[in-house]
Short mmCIF file of C-alpha atoms in Angstrom, two decimals:
data_model
loop_
_atom_site.label_atom_id
_atom_site.label_comp_id
_atom_site.label_asym_id
_atom_site.label_seq_id
_atom_site.Cartn_x
_atom_site.Cartn_y
_atom_site.Cartn_z
CA UNK B 1 -36.47 -20.64 -4.47
CA UNK B 2 -37.03 -23.75 -2.34
CA UNK B 3 -36.85 -27.36 -3.48
CA UNK B 4 -38.49 -29.20 -0.61
CA UNK B 5 -39.97 -31.94 -2.78
CA UNK B 6 -36.63 -32.95 -4.29
CA UNK B 7 -36.50 -36.26 -2.45
CA UNK B 8 -39.86 -37.39 -3.81
CA UNK B 9 -38.98 -36.25 -7.29
CA UNK B 10 -35.68 -38.16 -7.19
CA UNK B 11 -37.45 -41.36 -6.12
CA UNK B 12 -39.95 -41.06 -8.96
CA UNK B 13 -37.13 -40.28 -11.35
CA UNK B 14 -35.24 -43.41 -10.36
CA UNK B 15 -38.30 -45.63 -10.78
CA UNK B 16 -39.18 -44.14 -14.14
CA UNK B 17 -35.57 -44.39 -15.29
CA UNK B 18 -35.62 -48.16 -14.79
CA UNK B 19 -38.89 -48.45 -16.70
CA UNK B 20 -38.22 -45.98 -19.48
CA UNK B 21 -34.48 -46.01 -20.19
CA UNK B 22 -35.03 -47.50 -23.62
CA UNK B 23 -37.11 -44.52 -24.73
CA UNK B 24 -34.22 -42.09 -24.90
CA UNK B 25 -32.17 -42.01 -28.06
CA UNK B 26 -29.42 -39.43 -27.54
CA UNK B 27 -28.23 -36.44 -25.55
CA UNK B 28 -28.61 -32.77 -26.36
CA UNK B 29 -24.85 -32.36 -26.14
CA UNK B 30 -24.22 -35.30 -28.47
CA UNK B 31 -23.47 -33.64 -31.77
CA UNK B 32 -22.65 -36.87 -33.58
CA UNK B 33 -24.81 -37.28 -36.65
CA UNK B 34 -27.72 -39.70 -36.79
CA UNK B 35 -26.76 -40.41 -40.40
CA UNK B 36 -28.31 -43.78 -41.00
CA UNK B 37 -31.15 -44.32 -38.61
CA UNK B 38 -34.10 -42.76 -36.87
CA UNK B 39 -34.32 -43.09 -33.09
CA UNK B 40 -37.54 -44.77 -32.03
CA UNK B 41 -39.14 -45.78 -28.76
CA UNK B 42 -39.04 -49.42 -27.73
CA UNK B 43 -42.78 -50.01 -28.06
CA UNK B 44 -44.71 -49.53 -31.29
CA UNK B 45 -46.08 -46.07 -32.00
CA UNK B 46 -49.54 -47.50 -32.59
CA UNK B 47 -49.70 -48.52 -28.93
CA UNK B 48 -48.87 -45.01 -27.79
CA UNK B 49 -51.07 -41.97 -27.22
CA UNK B 50 -50.08 -38.52 -28.44
CA UNK B 51 -50.16 -35.69 -25.96
CA UNK B 52 -52.33 -33.09 -27.64
CA UNK B 53 -50.86 -29.71 -26.77
CA UNK B 54 -53.81 -27.33 -26.68
CA UNK B 55 -54.39 -24.14 -24.74
CA UNK B 56 -56.43 -24.98 -21.64
CA UNK B 57 -58.08 -21.57 -21.54
CA UNK B 58 -58.16 -19.23 -18.56
CA UNK B 59 -55.55 -20.38 -16.01
CA UNK B 60 -56.90 -21.59 -12.68
CA UNK B 61 -55.19 -22.46 -9.40
CA UNK B 62 -55.93 -22.78 -5.67
CA UNK B 63 -56.37 -19.68 -3.57
CA UNK B 64 -53.19 -17.80 -2.65
CA UNK B 65 -51.39 -19.25 -5.68
CA UNK B 66 -49.09 -17.19 -7.83
CA UNK B 67 -50.69 -16.11 -11.11
CA UNK B 68 -49.90 -17.80 -14.42
CA UNK B 69 -48.17 -14.58 -15.47
CA UNK B 70 -45.95 -14.78 -12.39
CA UNK B 71 -45.26 -18.45 -13.18
CA UNK B 72 -44.09 -17.46 -16.66
CA UNK B 73 -41.91 -14.73 -15.18
CA UNK B 74 -40.30 -17.38 -12.97
CA UNK B 75 -39.69 -19.54 -16.04
CA UNK B 76 -38.07 -16.64 -17.85
CA UNK B 77 -35.38 -16.57 -15.17
CA UNK B 78 -34.43 -20.21 -15.70
CA UNK B 79 -31.51 -21.55 -17.71
CA UNK B 80 -32.29 -22.15 -21.37
CA UNK B 81 -29.88 -25.09 -21.43
CA UNK B 82 -31.58 -26.82 -18.51
CA UNK B 83 -34.95 -26.46 -20.19
CA UNK B 84 -33.62 -27.76 -23.55
CA UNK B 85 -34.03 -24.40 -25.30
CA UNK B 86 -31.60 -22.93 -27.86
CA UNK B 87 -32.44 -19.36 -26.86
CA UNK B 88 -33.53 -17.52 -23.74
CA UNK B 89 -36.88 -18.62 -22.30
CA UNK B 90 -37.91 -14.97 -22.69
CA UNK B 91 -37.86 -15.46 -26.47
CA UNK B 92 -40.80 -17.88 -26.33
CA UNK B 93 -44.52 -17.60 -25.84
CA UNK B 94 -46.03 -19.84 -23.18
CA UNK B 95 -48.91 -22.26 -23.71
CA UNK B 96 -51.03 -22.89 -20.61
CA UNK B 97 -51.63 -26.64 -20.78
CA UNK B 98 -53.56 -26.81 -17.52
CA UNK B 99 -53.12 -27.01 -13.76
CA UNK B 100 -52.10 -30.51 -12.70
CA UNK B 101 -51.31 -32.57 -9.62
CA UNK B 102 -47.74 -33.85 -9.30
CA UNK B 103 -46.24 -35.32 -6.12
CA UNK B 104 -49.38 -34.19 -4.26
CA UNK B 105 -48.84 -30.56 -5.28
CA UNK B 106 -50.48 -28.25 -7.82
CA UNK B 107 -48.47 -27.07 -10.83
CA UNK B 108 -49.04 -24.90 -13.87
CA UNK B 109 -48.15 -26.98 -16.93
CA UNK B 110 -46.40 -24.84 -19.57
CA UNK B 111 -45.03 -25.36 -23.09
CA UNK B 112 -42.67 -22.80 -24.72
CA UNK B 113 -43.36 -22.13 -28.40
CA UNK B 114 -42.91 -19.74 -31.31
CA UNK B 115 -45.48 -18.94 -33.96
CA UNK B 116 -44.53 -19.63 -37.58
CA UNK B 117 -46.53 -20.40 -40.71
CA UNK B 118 -49.72 -19.88 -38.68
CA UNK B 119 -48.81 -22.74 -36.36
CA UNK B 120 -47.41 -23.18 -32.89
CA UNK B 121 -43.89 -24.61 -33.09
CA UNK B 122 -43.05 -26.07 -29.70
CA UNK B 123 -39.48 -25.89 -28.46
CA UNK B 124 -37.62 -27.34 -25.49
CA UNK B 125 -39.83 -29.31 -23.14
CA UNK B 126 -42.88 -29.22 -20.89
CA UNK B 127 -42.27 -27.28 -17.70
CA UNK B 128 -44.18 -27.37 -14.40
CA UNK B 129 -44.26 -24.32 -12.15
CA UNK B 130 -45.64 -24.93 -8.67
CA UNK B 131 -48.69 -22.86 -7.90
CA UNK B 132 -47.12 -21.78 -4.61
CA UNK B 133 -44.03 -20.52 -6.47
CA UNK B 134 -41.63 -22.87 -4.66
CA UNK B 135 -40.13 -24.85 -7.54
CA UNK B 136 -39.92 -25.50 -11.28
CA UNK B 137 -39.69 -28.89 -12.96
CA UNK B 138 -38.87 -29.92 -16.53
CA UNK B 139 -39.93 -33.02 -18.42
CA UNK B 140 -36.90 -35.12 -19.29
CA UNK B 141 -36.30 -37.33 -22.30
CA UNK B 142 -37.49 -40.42 -20.42
CA UNK B 143 -40.81 -38.84 -19.55
CA UNK B 144 -40.28 -38.04 -15.86
CA UNK B 145 -39.76 -34.62 -14.25
CA UNK B 146 -36.57 -33.15 -12.78
CA UNK B 147 -35.96 -29.93 -10.93
CA UNK B 148 -34.68 -26.87 -12.77
CA UNK B 149 -32.05 -25.28 -10.55
CA UNK B 150 -29.88 -23.14 -12.86
CA UNK B 151 -30.73 -19.54 -13.63
CA UNK B 152 -30.49 -17.71 -16.93
CA UNK B 153 -27.35 -16.04 -15.56
CA UNK B 154 -25.46 -19.28 -16.28
CA UNK B 155 -26.41 -19.35 -19.96
CA UNK B 156 -23.91 -18.63 -22.69
CA UNK B 157 -24.76 -16.02 -25.30
CA UNK B 158 -25.87 -17.05 -28.78
CA UNK B 159 -22.58 -15.69 -30.10
CA UNK B 160 -20.66 -18.00 -27.77
CA UNK B 161 -22.80 -21.04 -28.55
CA UNK B 162 -23.04 -20.50 -32.30
CA UNK B 163 -20.04 -18.41 -33.43
CA UNK B 164 -20.48 -16.77 -36.80
CA UNK B 165 -24.17 -17.61 -37.11
CA UNK B 166 -26.13 -15.02 -39.09
CA UNK B 167 -29.52 -16.46 -38.17
CA UNK B 168 -30.85 -17.54 -34.80
CA UNK B 169 -32.12 -21.02 -33.94
CA UNK B 170 -35.68 -19.68 -33.82
CA UNK B 171 -35.29 -18.25 -37.32
CA UNK B 172 -34.21 -21.67 -38.61
CA UNK B 173 -37.20 -23.25 -36.87
CA UNK B 174 -39.35 -20.73 -38.72
CA UNK B 175 -37.77 -21.89 -42.00
CA UNK B 176 -38.71 -25.47 -41.11
CA UNK B 177 -42.31 -24.45 -40.49
CA UNK B 178 -42.50 -22.48 -43.74
CA UNK B 179 -41.23 -25.49 -45.73
CA UNK B 180 -43.07 -28.20 -43.84
CA UNK B 181 -44.13 -30.02 -47.03
CA UNK B 182 -40.49 -30.43 -48.05
CA UNK B 183 -39.57 -32.15 -44.79
CA UNK B 184 -41.70 -35.29 -45.31
CA UNK B 185 -42.58 -35.36 -41.63
CA UNK B 186 -44.65 -38.28 -40.45
CA UNK B 187 -46.97 -35.95 -38.52
CA UNK B 188 -48.01 -32.31 -38.59
CA UNK B 189 -45.11 -30.11 -37.47
CA UNK B 190 -47.15 -28.83 -34.51
CA UNK B 191 -47.10 -32.35 -33.00
CA UNK B 192 -43.34 -32.19 -32.49
CA UNK B 193 -41.21 -30.48 -29.87
CA UNK B 194 -37.88 -29.26 -31.23
CA UNK B 195 -34.49 -29.04 -29.65
CA UNK B 196 -31.32 -27.56 -31.12
CA UNK B 197 -27.91 -28.96 -30.20
CA UNK B 198 -25.72 -26.51 -28.33
CA UNK B 199 -22.88 -26.67 -30.86
CA UNK B 200 -22.74 -26.16 -34.60
CA UNK B 201 -22.03 -29.17 -36.81
CA UNK B 202 -20.46 -29.42 -40.26
CA UNK B 203 -22.65 -30.82 -43.05
CA UNK B 204 -21.10 -30.95 -46.52
CA UNK B 205 -18.75 -28.11 -45.60
CA UNK B 206 -21.52 -25.91 -44.20
CA UNK B 207 -21.91 -24.93 -40.56
CA UNK B 208 -25.37 -25.93 -39.39
CA UNK B 209 -27.71 -26.06 -36.46
CA UNK B 210 -28.61 -29.63 -35.54
CA UNK B 211 -32.38 -29.65 -35.02
CA UNK B 212 -33.88 -32.62 -33.18
CA UNK B 213 -37.65 -33.24 -33.41
CA UNK B 214 -39.32 -35.13 -30.57
CA UNK B 215 -42.74 -36.75 -30.42
CA UNK B 216 -44.28 -36.72 -26.95
CA UNK B 217 -46.42 -39.63 -25.81
CA UNK B 218 -48.17 -40.33 -22.52
CA UNK B 219 -45.49 -42.88 -21.62
CA UNK B 220 -42.32 -41.38 -23.05
CA UNK B 221 -40.52 -39.44 -25.76
CA UNK B 222 -39.58 -40.51 -29.28
CA UNK B 223 -36.58 -38.71 -30.75
CA UNK B 224 -36.78 -38.53 -34.54
CA UNK B 225 -34.25 -38.04 -37.31
CA UNK B 226 -32.49 -34.69 -37.14
CA UNK B 227 -32.55 -31.80 -39.57
CA UNK B 228 -29.60 -29.48 -40.20
CA UNK B 229 -30.11 -25.79 -40.93
CA UNK B 230 -27.33 -23.60 -42.32
CA UNK B 231 -26.31 -20.64 -40.18
CA UNK B 232 -24.87 -18.43 -42.94
CA UNK B 233 -28.23 -16.91 -43.87
CA UNK B 234 -28.86 -19.16 -46.89
CA UNK B 235 -31.55 -21.01 -44.86
CA UNK B 236 -30.81 -24.41 -46.39
CA UNK B 237 -32.21 -27.46 -44.64
CA UNK B 238 -30.40 -30.80 -44.87
CA UNK B 239 -31.00 -34.29 -43.57
CA UNK B 240 -29.00 -37.52 -43.50
CA UNK B 241 -29.74 -39.75 -46.50
CA UNK B 242 -30.46 -43.11 -44.87
CA UNK B 243 -30.00 -44.86 -48.21
CA UNK B 244 -26.38 -43.68 -48.52
CA UNK B 245 -23.95 -44.03 -45.66
CA UNK B 246 -22.44 -40.69 -44.65
CA UNK B 247 -24.35 -38.71 -47.28
CA UNK B 248 -26.81 -35.87 -46.82
CA UNK B 249 -29.67 -34.62 -48.95
CA UNK B 250 -30.81 -31.02 -49.29
CA UNK B 251 -34.50 -30.57 -48.52
CA UNK B 252 -34.82 -26.78 -48.82
#
């Protein structure tokens, strides 16, 4: 795989980093709890525009492009960690969001998702696969795009990442979707993109997945208050109680 446009992407990344640094609230590898606050973007939400993630229909691309199916097969070979996924990219369906121009090149725009409670639950981040098959980009937490260079061969197994877990991250995301009303989300669950931290955390003596919802806007990402899902098969969902320092409340 070639990465001939890396210089242009790095320049855009640097410019957007200066503009958008305040939009990022934490790191995927930061397993510290967000006990007492919700991470929000610097500008008011009312001034922002949601990205509506809808299937764009039959994929289209210039002549001599790779097919959308081939683009998805390329994605399936990419590192789950680099694309902010808690499981292999192969474990997700792919939403065709359209064919777009980026750095004067054509890309398939793709969102990984699972289906639960009759809804699409988006996971990870938006990915761009060049129509000529030369490179893959991911949308970062500051709203720009960076190259995906690591293959799935570098990923750890679920057993290594989440030792002792009796349910997978996707199964816990399904529990969230099935109990959406208990979560008191500000928006419909399908408007979020979820990430799962790559280490288990301890909540009230229970090992849990840390689940981070993100809202995607045209000009950045808002990272919202995390949920915690037990990994022992009890499928409990917890969240920090912002009214009590260091305390958690059980939602499900």
